[in-house]
mmCIF file of C-alpha atoms in Angstrom:
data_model
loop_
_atom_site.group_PDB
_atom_site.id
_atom_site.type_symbol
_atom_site.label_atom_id
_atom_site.label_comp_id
_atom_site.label_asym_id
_atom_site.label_seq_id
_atom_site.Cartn_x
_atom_site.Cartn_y
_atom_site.Cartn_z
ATOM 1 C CA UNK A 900 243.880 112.965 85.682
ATOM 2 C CA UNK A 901 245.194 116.167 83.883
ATOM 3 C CA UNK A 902 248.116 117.956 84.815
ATOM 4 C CA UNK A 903 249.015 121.068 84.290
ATOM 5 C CA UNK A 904 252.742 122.557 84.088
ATOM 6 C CA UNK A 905 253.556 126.202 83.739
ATOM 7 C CA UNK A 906 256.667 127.458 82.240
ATOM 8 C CA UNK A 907 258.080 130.778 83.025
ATOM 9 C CA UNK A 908 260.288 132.646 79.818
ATOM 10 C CA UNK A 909 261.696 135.748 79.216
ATOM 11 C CA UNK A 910 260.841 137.728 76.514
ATOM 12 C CA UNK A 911 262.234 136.739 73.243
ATOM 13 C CA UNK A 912 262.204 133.027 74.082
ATOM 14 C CA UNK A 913 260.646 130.809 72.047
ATOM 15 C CA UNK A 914 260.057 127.099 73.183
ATOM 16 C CA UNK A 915 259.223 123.966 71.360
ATOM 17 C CA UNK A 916 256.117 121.981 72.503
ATOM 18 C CA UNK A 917 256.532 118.663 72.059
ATOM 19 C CA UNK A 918 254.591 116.924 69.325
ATOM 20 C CA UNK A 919 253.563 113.982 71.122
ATOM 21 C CA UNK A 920 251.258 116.116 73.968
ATOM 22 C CA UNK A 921 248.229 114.433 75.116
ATOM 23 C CA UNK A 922 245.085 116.307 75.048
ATOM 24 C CA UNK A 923 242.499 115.168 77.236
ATOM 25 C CA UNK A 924 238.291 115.511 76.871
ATOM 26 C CA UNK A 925 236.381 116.442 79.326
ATOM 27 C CA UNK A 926 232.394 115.222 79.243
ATOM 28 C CA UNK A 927 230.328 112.162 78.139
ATOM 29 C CA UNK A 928 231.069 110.808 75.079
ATOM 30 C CA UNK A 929 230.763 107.081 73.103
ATOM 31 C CA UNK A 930 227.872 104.756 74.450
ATOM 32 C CA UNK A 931 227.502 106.462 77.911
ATOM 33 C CA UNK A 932 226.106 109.385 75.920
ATOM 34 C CA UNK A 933 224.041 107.486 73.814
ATOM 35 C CA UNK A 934 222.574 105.844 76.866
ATOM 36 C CA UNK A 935 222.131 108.748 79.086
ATOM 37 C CA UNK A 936 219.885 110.161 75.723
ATOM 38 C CA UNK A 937 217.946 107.189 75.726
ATOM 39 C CA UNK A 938 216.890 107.441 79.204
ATOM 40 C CA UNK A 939 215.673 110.920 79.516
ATOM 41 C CA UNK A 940 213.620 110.496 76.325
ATOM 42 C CA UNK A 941 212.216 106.914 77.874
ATOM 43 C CA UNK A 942 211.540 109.488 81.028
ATOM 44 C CA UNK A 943 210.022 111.845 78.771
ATOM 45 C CA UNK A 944 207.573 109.230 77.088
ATOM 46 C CA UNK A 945 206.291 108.012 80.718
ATOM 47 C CA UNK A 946 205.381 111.795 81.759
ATOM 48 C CA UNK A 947 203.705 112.008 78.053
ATOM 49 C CA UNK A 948 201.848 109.018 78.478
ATOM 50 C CA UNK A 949 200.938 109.529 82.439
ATOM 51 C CA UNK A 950 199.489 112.981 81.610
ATOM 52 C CA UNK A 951 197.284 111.260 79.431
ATOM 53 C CA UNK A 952 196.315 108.390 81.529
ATOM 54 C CA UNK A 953 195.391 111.172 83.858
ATOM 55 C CA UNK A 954 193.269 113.250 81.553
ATOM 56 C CA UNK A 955 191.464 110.144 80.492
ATOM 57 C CA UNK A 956 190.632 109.166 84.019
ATOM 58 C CA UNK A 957 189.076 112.833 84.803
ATOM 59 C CA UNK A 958 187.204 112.833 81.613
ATOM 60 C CA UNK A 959 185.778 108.759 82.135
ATOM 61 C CA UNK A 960 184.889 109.803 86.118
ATOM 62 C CA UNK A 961 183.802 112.790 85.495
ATOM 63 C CA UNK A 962 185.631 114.766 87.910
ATOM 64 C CA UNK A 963 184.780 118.642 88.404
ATOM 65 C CA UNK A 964 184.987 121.303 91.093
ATOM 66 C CA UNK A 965 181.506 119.570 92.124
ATOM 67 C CA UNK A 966 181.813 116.239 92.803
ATOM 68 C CA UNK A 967 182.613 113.527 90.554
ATOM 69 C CA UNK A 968 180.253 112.135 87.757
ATOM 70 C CA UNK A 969 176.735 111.606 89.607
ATOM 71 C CA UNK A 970 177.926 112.271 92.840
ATOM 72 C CA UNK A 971 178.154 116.038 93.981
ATOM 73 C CA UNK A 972 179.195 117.788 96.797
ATOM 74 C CA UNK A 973 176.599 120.583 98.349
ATOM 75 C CA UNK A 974 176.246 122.622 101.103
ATOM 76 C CA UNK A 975 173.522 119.758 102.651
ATOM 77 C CA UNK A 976 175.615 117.191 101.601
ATOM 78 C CA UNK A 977 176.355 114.921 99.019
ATOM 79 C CA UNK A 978 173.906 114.694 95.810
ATOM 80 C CA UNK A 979 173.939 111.207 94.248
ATOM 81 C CA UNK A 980 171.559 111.340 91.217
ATOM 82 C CA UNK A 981 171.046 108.043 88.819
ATOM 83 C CA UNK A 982 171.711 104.030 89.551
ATOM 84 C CA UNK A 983 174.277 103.201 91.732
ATOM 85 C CA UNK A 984 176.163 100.394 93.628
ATOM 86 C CA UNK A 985 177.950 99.986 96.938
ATOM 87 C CA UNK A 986 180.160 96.979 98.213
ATOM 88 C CA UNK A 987 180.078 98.204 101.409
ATOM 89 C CA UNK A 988 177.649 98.869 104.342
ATOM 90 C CA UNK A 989 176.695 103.244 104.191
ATOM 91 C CA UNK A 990 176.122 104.786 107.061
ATOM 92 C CA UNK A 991 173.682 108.195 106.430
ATOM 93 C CA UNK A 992 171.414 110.242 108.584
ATOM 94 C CA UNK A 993 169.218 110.777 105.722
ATOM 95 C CA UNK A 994 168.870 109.478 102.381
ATOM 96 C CA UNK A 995 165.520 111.188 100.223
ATOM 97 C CA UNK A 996 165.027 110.996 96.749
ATOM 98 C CA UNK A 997 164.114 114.207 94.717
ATOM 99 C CA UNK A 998 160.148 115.313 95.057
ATOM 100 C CA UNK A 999 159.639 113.704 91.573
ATOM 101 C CA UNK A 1000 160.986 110.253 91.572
ATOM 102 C CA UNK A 1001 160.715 107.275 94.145
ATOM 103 C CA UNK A 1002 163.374 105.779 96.241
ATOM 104 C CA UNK A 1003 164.026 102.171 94.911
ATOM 105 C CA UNK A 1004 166.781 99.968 96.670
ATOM 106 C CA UNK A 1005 167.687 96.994 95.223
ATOM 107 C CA UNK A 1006 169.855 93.935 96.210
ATOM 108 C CA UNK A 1007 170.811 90.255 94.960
ATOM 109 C CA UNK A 1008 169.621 89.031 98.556
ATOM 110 C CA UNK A 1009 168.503 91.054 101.641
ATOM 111 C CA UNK A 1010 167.856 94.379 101.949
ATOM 112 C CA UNK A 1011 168.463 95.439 105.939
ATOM 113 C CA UNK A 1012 168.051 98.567 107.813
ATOM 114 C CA UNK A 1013 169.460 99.344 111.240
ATOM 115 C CA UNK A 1014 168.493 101.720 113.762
ATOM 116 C CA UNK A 1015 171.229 102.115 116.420
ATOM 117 C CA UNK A 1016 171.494 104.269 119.440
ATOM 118 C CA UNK A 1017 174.320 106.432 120.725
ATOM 119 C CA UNK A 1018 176.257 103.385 122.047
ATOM 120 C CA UNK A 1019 176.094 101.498 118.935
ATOM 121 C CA UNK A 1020 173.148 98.853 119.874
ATOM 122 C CA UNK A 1021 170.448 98.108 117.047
ATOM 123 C CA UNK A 1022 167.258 99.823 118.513
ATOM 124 C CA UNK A 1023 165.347 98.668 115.442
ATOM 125 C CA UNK A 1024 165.755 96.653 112.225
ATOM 126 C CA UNK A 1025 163.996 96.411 109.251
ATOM 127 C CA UNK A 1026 165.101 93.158 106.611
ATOM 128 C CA UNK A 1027 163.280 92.632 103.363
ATOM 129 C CA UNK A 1028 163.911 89.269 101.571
ATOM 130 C CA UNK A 1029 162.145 86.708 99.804
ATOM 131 C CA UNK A 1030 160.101 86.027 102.612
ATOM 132 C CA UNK A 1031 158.586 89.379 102.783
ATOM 133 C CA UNK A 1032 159.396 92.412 104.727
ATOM 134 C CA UNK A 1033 160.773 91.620 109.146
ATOM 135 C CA UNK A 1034 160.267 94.804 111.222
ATOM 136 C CA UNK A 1035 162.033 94.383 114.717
ATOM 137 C CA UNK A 1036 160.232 96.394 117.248
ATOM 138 C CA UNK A 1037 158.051 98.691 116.319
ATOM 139 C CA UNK A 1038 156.784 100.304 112.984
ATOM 140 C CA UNK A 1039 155.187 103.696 112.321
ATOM 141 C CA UNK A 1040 153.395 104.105 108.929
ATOM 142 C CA UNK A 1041 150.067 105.625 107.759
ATOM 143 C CA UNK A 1042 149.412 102.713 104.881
ATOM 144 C CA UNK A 1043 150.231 99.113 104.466
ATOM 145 C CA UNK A 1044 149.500 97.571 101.411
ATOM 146 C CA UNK A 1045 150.269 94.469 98.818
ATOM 147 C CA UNK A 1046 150.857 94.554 95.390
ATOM 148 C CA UNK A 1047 147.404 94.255 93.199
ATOM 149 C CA UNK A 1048 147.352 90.359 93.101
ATOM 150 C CA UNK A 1049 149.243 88.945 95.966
ATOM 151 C CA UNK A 1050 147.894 88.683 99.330
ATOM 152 C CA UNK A 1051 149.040 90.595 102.196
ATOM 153 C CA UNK A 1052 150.175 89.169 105.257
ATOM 154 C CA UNK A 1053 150.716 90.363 108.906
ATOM 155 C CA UNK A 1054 152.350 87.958 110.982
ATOM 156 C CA UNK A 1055 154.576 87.498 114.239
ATOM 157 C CA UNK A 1056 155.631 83.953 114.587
ATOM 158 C CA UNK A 1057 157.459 83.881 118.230
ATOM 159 C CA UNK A 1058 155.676 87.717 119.540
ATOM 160 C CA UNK A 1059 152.115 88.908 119.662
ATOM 161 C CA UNK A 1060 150.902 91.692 117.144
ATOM 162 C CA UNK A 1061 149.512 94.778 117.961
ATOM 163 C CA UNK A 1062 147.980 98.016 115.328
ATOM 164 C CA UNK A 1063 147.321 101.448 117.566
ATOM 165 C CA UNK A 1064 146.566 104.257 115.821
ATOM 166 C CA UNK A 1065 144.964 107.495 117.540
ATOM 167 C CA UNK A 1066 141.928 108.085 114.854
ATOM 168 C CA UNK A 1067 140.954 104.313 114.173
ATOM 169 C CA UNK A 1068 142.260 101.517 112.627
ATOM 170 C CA UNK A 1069 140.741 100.722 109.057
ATOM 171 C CA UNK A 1070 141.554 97.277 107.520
ATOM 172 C CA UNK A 1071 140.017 96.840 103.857
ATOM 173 C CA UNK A 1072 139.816 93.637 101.018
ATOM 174 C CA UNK A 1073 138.280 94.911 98.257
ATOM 175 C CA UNK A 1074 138.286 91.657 96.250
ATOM 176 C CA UNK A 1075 139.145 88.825 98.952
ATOM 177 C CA UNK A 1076 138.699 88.193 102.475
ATOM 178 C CA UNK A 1077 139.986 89.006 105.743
ATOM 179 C CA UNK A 1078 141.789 86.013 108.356
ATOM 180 C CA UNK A 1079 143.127 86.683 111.430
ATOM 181 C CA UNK A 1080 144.466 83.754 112.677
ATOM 182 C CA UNK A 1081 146.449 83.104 116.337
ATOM 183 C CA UNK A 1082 147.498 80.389 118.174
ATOM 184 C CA UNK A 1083 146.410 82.098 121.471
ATOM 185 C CA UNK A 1084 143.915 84.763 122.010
ATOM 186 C CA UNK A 1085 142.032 87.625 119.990
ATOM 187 C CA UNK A 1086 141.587 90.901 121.379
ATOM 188 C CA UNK A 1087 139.404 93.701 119.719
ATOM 189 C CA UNK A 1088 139.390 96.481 122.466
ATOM 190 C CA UNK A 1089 138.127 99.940 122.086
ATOM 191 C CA UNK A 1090 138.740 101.824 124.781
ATOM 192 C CA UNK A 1091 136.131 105.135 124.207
ATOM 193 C CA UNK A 1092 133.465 103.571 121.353
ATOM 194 C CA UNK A 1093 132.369 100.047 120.749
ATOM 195 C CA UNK A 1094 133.070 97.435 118.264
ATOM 196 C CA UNK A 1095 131.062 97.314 114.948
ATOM 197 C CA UNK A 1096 130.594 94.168 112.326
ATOM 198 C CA UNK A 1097 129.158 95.571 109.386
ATOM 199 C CA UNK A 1098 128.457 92.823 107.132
ATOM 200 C CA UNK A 1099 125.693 90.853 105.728
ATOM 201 C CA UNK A 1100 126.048 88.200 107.918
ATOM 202 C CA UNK A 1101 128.478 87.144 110.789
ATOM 203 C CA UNK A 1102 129.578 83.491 111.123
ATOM 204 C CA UNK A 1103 130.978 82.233 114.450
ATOM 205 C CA UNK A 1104 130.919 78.585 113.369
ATOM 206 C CA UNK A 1105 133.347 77.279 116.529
ATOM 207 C CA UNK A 1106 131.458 78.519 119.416
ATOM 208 C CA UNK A 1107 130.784 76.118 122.623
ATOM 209 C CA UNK A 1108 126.283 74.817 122.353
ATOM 210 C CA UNK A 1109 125.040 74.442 125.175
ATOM 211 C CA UNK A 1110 122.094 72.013 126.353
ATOM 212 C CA UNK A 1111 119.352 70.871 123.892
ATOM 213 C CA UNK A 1112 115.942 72.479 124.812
ATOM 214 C CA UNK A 1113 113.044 70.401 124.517
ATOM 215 C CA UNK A 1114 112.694 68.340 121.299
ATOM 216 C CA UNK A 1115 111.100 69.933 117.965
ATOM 217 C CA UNK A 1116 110.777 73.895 119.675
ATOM 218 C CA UNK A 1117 114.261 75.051 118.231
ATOM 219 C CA UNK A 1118 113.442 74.190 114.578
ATOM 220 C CA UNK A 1119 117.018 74.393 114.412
ATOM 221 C CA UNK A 1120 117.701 77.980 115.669
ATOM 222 C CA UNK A 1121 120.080 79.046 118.615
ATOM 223 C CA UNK A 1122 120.469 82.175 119.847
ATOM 224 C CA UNK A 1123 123.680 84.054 120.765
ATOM 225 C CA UNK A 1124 124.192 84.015 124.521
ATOM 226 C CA UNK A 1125 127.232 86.427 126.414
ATOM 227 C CA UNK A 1126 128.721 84.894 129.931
ATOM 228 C CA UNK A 1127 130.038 87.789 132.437
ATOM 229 C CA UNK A 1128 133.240 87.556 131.478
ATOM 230 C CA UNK A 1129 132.273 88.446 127.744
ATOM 231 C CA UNK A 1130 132.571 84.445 126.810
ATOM 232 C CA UNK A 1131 129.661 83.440 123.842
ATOM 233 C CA UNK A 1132 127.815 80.485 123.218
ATOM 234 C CA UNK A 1133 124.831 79.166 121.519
ATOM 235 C CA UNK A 1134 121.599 78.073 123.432
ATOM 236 C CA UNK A 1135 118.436 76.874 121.843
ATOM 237 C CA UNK A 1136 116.172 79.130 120.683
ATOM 238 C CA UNK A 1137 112.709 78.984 122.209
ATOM 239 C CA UNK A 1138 109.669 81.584 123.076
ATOM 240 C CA UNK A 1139 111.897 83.385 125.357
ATOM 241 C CA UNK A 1140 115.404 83.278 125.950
ATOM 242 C CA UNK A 1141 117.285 80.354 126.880
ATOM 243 C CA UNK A 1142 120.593 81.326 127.783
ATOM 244 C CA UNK A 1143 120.145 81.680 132.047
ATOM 245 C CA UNK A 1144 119.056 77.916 131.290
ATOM 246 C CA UNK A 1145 122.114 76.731 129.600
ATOM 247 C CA UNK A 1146 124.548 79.155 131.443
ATOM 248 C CA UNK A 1147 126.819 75.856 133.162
ATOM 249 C CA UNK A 1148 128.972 76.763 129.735
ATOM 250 C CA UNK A 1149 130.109 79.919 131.420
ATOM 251 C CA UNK A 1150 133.047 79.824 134.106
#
């Protein structure tokens, strides 16, 4: 602590100072100085090297008034253009591709697709996995089609299986045939028109035969007999028709 004294002379007085006064520094001086140096130029290399860490991270993402790298911001929306990869479910109201280049999703495992109402419940689901492609409820789509070599498969294993369309229903193999196969009931209805099998020949190789005619006037042959309520069967052929004869098939 420094003290101060103040004298009062006269003029023409003259006063010795003492040799021995103490004069005291005010400030930072020794290793305190040395150290306070030393940490405002570590201070200053951390804001150097930050400010670069932070330029390199805007130039690597690509960040711009835009968006950042592939991913823009625009009036519609956001813009995502190339490959990329989320670790997380997305939630959109529309995702589109641009008019010249497809929309490819691809995943490790499963691919699935919810449809959810207001409230949150799944209204509709679509899963594609190894097994193929699993539509819950209801699908709308103009064309369903396999790859060139594999076959294509509809099936429901626990539901039935139904294909409306207003204008017709066109099923096509070009190279391979068509199986339908159920472990209940067929139905081909038409409900304005009638149903057509264009082919050059129809086999029906499970229907019920009814009773033999007499022996040697078949030569083999059966005709194609319909019951009331639409059921077939085979009778044997003869001159005329044999199918009132051998009607006890029908319910």
């Amino acid at each position: 602590m420094v003290r101060e004294q103040y004298t009062t002379t006269t003029e023409g007085t003259h006063i010795e100072r003492p040799e021995n006064q103490h004069i005291y520094k005010i400030g930072i001086y020794g290793w305190r100085k040395r150290c306070l140096y030393l940490f405002v130029l570590l201070l200053l290399i951390i804001l150097v090297v930050n400010f670069a860490l932070t330029i390199w991270i805007l130039k690597v993402m690509r960040f711009s008034p835009t968006g950042m790298g592939h991913l823009q911001v625009t009036k519609d929306g956001l813009r995502l253009e190339g490959e990329s990869e989320f670790l997380f479910p997305l939630y959109a109201k529309e995702i589109h591709s641009r008019m010249d280049s497809p929309l490819l999703l691809q995943s490790t495992q499963n691919v699935t697709v919810n449809a959810r109402n207001s409230e949150g419940e799944v209204r509709g689901r679509l899963k594609v996995g190894p097994e193929g492609a699993l539509f819950e409820h209801s699908v709308e789509t103009p064309l369903v089609r396999a790859d060139p070599f594999p076959d294509l498969r509809l099936e429901s294993p626990t539901r039935s299986l139904s294909m409306d369309a207003p204008r017709g229903v066109h099923i096509k193999a070009h190279a391979g045939e068509i199986e339908a196969l159920s472990q209940e009931d067929i139905i081909f209805h038409s409900s304005d028109g009638m149903l057509v099998l264009d082919a050059a020949s129809v086999r029906v190789p499970r229907l019920v035969l009814g009773a033999q005619g007499p022996a040697g006037s078949a030569q083999g042959l059966h005709e194609v007999c319909v019951c009331a309520d639409g059921t077939l069967y085979l009778s044997a052929a003869g001159a005329d028709s044999t199918c009132r004869e051998h009607s006890r098939v029908c319910p």
